[in-house]
Short mmCIF file of C-alpha atoms in Angstrom, two decimals:
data_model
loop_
_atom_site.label_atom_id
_atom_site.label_comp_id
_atom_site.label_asym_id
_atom_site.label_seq_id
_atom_site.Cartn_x
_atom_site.Cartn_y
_atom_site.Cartn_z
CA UNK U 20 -25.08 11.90 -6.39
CA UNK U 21 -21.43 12.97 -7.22
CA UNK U 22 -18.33 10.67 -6.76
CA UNK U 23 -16.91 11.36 -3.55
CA UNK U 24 -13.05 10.92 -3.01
CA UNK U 25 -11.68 9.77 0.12
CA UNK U 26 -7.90 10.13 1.53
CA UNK U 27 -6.48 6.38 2.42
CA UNK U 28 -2.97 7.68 4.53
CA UNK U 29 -0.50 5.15 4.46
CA UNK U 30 3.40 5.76 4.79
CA UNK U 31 5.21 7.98 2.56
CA UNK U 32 7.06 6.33 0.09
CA UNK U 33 10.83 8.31 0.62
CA UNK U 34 10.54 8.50 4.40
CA UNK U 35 8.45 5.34 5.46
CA UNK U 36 7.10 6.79 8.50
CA UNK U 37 3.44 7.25 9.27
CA UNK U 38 1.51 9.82 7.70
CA UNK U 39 0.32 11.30 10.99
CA UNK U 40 3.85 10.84 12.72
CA UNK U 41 4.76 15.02 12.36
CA UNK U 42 1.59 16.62 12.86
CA UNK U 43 2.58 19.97 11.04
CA UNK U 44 3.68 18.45 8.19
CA UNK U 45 0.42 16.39 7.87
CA UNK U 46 -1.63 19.99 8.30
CA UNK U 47 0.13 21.48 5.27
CA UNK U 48 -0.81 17.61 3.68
CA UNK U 49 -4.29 17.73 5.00
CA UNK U 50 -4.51 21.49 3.33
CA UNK U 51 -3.74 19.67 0.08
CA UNK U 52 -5.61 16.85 0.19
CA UNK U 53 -8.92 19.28 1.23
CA UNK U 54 -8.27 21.63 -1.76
CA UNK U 55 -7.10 19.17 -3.94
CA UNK U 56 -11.15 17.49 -4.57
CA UNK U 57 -10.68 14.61 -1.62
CA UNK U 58 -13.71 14.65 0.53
CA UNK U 59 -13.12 12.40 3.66
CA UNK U 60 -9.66 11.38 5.01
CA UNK U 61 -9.39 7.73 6.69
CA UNK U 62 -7.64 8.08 10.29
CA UNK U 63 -6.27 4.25 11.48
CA UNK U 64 -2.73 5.09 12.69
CA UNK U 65 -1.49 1.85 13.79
CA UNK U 66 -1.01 3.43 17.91
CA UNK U 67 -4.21 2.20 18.35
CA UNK U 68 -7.94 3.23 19.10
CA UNK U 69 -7.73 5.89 21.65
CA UNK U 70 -4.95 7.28 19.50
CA UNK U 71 -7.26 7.47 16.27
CA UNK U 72 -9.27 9.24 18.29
CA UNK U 73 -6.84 11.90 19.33
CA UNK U 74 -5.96 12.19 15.93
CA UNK U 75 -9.47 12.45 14.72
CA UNK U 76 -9.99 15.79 16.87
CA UNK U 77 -6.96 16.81 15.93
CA UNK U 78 -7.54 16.58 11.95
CA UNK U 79 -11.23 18.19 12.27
CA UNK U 80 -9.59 20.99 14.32
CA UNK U 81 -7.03 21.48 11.33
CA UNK U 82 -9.73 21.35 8.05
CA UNK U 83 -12.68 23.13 7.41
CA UNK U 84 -14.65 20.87 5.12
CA UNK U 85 -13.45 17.05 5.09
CA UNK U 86 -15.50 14.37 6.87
CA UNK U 87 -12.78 12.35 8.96
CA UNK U 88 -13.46 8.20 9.17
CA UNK U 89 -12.86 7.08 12.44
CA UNK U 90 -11.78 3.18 12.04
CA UNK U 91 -12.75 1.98 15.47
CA UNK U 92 -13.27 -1.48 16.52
CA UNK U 93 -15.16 -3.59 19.38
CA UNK U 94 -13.67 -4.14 22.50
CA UNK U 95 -11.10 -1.64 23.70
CA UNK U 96 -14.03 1.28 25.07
CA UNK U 97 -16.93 0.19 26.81
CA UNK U 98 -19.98 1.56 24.67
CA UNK U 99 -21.04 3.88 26.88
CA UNK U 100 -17.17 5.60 27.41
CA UNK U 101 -16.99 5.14 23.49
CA UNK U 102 -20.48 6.90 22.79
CA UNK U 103 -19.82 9.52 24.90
CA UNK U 104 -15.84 10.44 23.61
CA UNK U 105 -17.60 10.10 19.92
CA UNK U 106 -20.32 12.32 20.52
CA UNK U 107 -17.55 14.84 21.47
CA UNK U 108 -15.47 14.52 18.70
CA UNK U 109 -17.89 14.62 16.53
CA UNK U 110 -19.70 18.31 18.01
CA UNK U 111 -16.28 19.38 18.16
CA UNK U 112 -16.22 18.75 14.22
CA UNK U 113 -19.23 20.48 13.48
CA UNK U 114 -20.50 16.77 12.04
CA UNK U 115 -17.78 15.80 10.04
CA UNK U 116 -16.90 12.43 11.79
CA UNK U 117 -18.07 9.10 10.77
CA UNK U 118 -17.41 5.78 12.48
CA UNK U 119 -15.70 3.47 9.99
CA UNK U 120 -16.12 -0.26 12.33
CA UNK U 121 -13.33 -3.16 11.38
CA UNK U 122 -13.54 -6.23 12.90
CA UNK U 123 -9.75 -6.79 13.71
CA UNK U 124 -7.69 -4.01 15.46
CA UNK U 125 -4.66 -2.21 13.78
CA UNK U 126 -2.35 -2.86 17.09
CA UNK U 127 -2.15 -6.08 19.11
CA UNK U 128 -1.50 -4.25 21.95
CA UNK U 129 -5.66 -4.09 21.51
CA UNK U 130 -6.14 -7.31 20.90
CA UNK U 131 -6.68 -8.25 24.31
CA UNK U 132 -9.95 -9.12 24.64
CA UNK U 133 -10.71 -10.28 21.30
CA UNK U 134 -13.40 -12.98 21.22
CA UNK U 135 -12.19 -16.14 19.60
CA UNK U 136 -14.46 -16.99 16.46
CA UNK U 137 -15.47 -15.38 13.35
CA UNK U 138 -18.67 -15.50 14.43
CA UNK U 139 -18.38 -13.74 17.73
CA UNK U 140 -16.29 -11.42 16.46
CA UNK U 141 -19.64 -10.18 14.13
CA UNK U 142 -22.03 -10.57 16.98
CA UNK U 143 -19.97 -8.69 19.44
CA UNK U 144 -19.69 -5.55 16.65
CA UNK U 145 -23.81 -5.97 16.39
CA UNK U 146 -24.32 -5.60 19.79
CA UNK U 147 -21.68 -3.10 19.90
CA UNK U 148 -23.28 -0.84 17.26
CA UNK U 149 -27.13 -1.26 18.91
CA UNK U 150 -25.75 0.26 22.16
CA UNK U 151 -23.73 2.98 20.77
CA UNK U 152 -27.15 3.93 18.60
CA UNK U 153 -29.47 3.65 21.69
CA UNK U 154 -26.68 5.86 23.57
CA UNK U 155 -26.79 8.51 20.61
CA UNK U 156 -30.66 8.71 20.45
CA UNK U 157 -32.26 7.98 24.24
CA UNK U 158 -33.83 10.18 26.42
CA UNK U 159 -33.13 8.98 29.81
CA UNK U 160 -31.19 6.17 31.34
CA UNK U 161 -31.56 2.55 30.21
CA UNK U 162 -30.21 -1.20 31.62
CA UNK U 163 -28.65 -3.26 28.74
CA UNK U 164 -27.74 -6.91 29.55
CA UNK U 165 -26.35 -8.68 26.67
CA UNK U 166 -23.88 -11.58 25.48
CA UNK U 167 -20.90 -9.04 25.40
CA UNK U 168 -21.82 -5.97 27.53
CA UNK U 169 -23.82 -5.04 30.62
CA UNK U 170 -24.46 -1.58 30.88
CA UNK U 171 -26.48 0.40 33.80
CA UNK U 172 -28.07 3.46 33.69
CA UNK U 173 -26.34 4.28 30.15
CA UNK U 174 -27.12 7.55 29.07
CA UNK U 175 -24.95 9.86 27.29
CA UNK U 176 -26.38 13.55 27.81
CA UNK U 177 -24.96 15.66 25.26
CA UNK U 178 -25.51 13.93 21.70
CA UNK U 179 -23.19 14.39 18.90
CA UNK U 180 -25.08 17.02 15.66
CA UNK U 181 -26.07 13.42 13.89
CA UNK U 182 -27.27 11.33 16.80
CA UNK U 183 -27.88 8.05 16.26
CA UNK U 184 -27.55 8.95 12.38
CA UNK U 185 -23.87 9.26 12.88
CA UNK U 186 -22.05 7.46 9.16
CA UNK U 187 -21.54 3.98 10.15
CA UNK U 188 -19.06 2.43 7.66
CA UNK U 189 -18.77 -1.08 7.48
CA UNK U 190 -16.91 -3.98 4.86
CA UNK U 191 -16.61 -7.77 4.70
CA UNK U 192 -17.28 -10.77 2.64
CA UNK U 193 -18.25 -13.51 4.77
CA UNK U 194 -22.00 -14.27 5.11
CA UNK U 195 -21.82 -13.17 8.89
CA UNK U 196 -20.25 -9.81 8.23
CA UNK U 197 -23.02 -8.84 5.41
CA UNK U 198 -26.08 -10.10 7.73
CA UNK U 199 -23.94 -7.09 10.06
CA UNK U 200 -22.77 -4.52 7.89
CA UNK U 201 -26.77 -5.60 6.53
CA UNK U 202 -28.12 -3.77 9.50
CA UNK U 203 -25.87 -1.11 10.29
CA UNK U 204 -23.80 0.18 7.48
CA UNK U 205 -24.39 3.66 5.67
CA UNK U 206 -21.53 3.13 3.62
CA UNK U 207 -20.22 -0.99 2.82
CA UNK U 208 -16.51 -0.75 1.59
CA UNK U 209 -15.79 -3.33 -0.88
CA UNK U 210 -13.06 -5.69 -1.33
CA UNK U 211 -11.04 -4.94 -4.47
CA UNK U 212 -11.41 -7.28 -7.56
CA UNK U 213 -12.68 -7.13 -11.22
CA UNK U 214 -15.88 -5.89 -12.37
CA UNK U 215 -17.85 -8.63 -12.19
CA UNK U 216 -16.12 -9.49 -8.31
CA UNK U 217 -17.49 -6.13 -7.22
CA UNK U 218 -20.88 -6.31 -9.27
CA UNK U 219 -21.63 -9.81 -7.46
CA UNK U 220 -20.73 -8.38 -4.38
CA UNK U 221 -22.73 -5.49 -4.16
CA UNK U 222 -25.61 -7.68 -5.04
CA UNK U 223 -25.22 -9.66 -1.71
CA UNK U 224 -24.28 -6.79 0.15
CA UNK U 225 -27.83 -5.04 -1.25
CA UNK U 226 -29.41 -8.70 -0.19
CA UNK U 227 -28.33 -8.78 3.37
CA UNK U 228 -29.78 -4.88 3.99
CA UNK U 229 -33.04 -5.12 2.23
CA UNK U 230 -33.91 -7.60 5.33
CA UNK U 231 -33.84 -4.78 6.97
CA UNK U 232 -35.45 -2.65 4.90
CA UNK U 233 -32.60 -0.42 4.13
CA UNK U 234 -31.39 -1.89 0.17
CA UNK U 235 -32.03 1.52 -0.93
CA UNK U 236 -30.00 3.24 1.89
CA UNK U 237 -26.70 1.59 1.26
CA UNK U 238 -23.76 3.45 -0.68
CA UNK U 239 -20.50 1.99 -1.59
CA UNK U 240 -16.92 2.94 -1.55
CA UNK U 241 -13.98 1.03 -3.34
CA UNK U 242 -10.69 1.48 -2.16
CA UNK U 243 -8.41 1.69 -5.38
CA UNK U 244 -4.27 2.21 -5.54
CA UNK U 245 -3.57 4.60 -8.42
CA UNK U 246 -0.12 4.40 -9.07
CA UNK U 247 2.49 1.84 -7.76
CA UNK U 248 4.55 2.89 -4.68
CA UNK U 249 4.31 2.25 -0.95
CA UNK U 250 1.36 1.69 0.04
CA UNK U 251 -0.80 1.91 3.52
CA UNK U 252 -0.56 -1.64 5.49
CA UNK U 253 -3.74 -3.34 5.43
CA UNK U 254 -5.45 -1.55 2.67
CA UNK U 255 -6.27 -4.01 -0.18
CA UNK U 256 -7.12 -1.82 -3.09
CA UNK U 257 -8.13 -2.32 -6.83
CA UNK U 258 -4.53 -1.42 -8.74
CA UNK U 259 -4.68 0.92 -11.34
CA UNK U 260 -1.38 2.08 -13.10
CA UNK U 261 -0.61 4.46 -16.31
CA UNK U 262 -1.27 8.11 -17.38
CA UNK U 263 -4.19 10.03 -15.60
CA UNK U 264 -6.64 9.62 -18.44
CA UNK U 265 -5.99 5.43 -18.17
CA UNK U 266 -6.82 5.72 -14.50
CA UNK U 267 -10.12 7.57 -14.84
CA UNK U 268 -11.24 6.02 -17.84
CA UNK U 269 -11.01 2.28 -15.40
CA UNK U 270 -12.39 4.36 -12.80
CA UNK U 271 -15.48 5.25 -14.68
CA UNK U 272 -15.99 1.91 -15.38
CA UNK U 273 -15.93 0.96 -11.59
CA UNK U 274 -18.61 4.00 -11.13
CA UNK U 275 -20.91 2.53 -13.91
CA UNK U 276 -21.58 0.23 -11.27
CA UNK U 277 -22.80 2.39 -8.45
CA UNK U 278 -19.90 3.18 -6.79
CA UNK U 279 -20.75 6.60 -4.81
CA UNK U 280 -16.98 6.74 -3.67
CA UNK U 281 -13.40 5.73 -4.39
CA UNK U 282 -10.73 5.25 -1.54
CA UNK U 283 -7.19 6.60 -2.86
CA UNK U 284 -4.71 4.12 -1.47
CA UNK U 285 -0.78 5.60 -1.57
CA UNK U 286 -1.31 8.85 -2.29
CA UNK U 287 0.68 10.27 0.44
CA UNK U 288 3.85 13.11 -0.59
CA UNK U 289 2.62 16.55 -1.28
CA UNK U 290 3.34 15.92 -5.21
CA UNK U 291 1.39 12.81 -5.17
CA UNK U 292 -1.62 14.45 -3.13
CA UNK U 293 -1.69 17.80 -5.53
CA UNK U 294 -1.25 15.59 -8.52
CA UNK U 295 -4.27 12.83 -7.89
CA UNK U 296 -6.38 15.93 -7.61
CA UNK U 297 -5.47 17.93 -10.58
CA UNK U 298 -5.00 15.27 -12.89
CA UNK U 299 -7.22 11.87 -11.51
CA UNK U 300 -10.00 12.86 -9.58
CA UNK U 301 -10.38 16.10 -12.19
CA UNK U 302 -10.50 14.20 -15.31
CA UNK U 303 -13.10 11.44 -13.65
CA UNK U 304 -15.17 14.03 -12.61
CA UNK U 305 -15.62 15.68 -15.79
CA UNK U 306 -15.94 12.57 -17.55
CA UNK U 307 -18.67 12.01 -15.11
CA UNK U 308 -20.21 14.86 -15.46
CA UNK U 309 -20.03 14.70 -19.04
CA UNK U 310 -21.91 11.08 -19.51
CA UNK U 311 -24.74 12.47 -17.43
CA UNK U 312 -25.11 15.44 -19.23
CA UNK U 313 -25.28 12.87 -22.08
CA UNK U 314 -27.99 10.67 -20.52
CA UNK U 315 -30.19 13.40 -20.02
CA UNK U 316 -30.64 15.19 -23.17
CA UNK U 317 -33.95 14.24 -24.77
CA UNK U 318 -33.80 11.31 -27.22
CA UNK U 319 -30.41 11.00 -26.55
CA UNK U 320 -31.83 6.95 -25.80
CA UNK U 321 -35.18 6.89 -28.00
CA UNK U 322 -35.40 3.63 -29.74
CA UNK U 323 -35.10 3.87 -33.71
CA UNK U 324 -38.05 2.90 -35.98
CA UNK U 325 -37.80 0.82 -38.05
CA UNK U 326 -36.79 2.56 -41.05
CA UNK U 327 -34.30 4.81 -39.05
CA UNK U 328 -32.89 0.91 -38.19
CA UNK U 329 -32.38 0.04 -41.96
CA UNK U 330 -30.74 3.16 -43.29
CA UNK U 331 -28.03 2.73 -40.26
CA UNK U 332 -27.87 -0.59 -41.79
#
């Protein structure tokens, strides 16, 4: 599977100001960022949920082709309110919207009825994410009484194009948020840090899901800053800095791993955004595509004799 590239908005470095704060400017942006190789586009204005999802319509109204990431959290929609404005969104979009769950909200102003506790915090998204699946998949009205939600006759009637296979996008490090993101994630994002940080962490992450069954179901995405600049708040990212060919070369190294996506933190002007895809994301991709044209040619990897071992010697 290709390397997909994903649009991390932040604020623009000469104006500070969010990137969705003047909706036309962002759709000449957006036009960029969808013809300039980016795949997906993260939406997590800091307004808050219901915002992100007004924003999410809005954005799959104004593109053709990228998949927009919801970031949504627990505790601001009741699941069956939240199922039912996803669903929507998501027809609307043709089936470009996936649900990208944090466990902390971007505003305090939805903070409200936070649980107190790590640990709750990570059972309240797992319950969370089992209703919103049951909502996206049943048949006729079920009862639901659990440690965070009672629900009655839930039943959402029109389903989004995905169902209950709607992109679930999850991250963390703790033990509690793997056993989670374990069981629900299509796509774990993973904290930035050297190779070997990310290598040992997609081993545990691979750990927690094959209790489930789903090891082999799991992609990853690693949110990396390519250049230094302002930078979207929250979004810890893997720094990269020099000429275009520096970056991807690093970046290959990253995707050597199993890396099916990179998140581009700070990208955010129209120079920067046309520039990341001509230059980065064009030389990875054909450095890519070069190594597996490599690995595939016959005896490209056939083990020498013996004799064809001495006369390299």
């Amino acid at each position: 599977m290709p390397i997909e590239f994903t649009h991390v908005p932040g604020k623009t470095a000469d104006a500070a100001i969010p990137f969705f704060y003047d909706f036309a400017e962002t759709a000449t942006k957006l036009g960029l960022i969808e013809d300039g190789g980016f795949q997906k586009i993260v939406v997590d204005d800091s307004a808050g949920l219901l915002t992100n999802m007004d924003l999410a319509a809005q954005v799959l109204d104004r593109t053709a082709s990228l998949e927009v990431v919801l970031t949504h959290w627990a505790g601001v929609v009741e699941p069956t309110v939240a199922a039912r404005q996803l669903a929507s969104i998501d027809r609307k979009g043709g089936g470009r919207l996936a649900l990208r769950m944090i466990s902390e909200p971007l505003n305090d102003d939805d903070a409200e009825s936070r649980p107190v506790g790590h640990g709750v915090v990570w059972q309240r998204i797992d319950e969370y994410l089992v209703l919103l699946k049951r909502l996206w998949s049943n048949d006729r009205p079920f009862d639901h009484e659990g440690a965070f939600y009672s629900i009655k006759g839930g039943y959402v009637p029109r389903k989004g194009p995905h169902g209950a296979d709607l992109t679930i996008r999850m991250g963390g490090q703790s033990g509690t948020a793997l056993k989670v993101a374990g069981r629900h994630a299509d796509v774990f994002e993973l904290a930035p840090g050297s190779i070997d940080d990310v290598r040992q962490l997609m081993e545990r992450v691979r750990g927690a899901a094959a209790e489930h069954g789903r090891a082999g179901k799991l992609r990853f995405a690693l949110p990396v800053r390519i250049h230094q600049g302002a930078s979207a708040t929250g979004h810890k990212a893997v720094d990269l800095s020099g000429p275009p060919a520096q970056v991807a070369l690093s970046l290959l190294a990253y995707a050597g791993l199993g890396i099916d996506e990179f998140m581009i933190v700070g990208v955010d002007t129209p120079r920067e955004i046309a520039t990341a895809g001509r230059e980065t994301i064009a030389l990875l991709r054909n450095s890519l595509a070069r190594r597996e044209h490599d690995a595939f040619q016959p005896g490209a990897y056939a083990p020498r004799t013996g004799l064809e071992r001495r006369a390299a010697g």
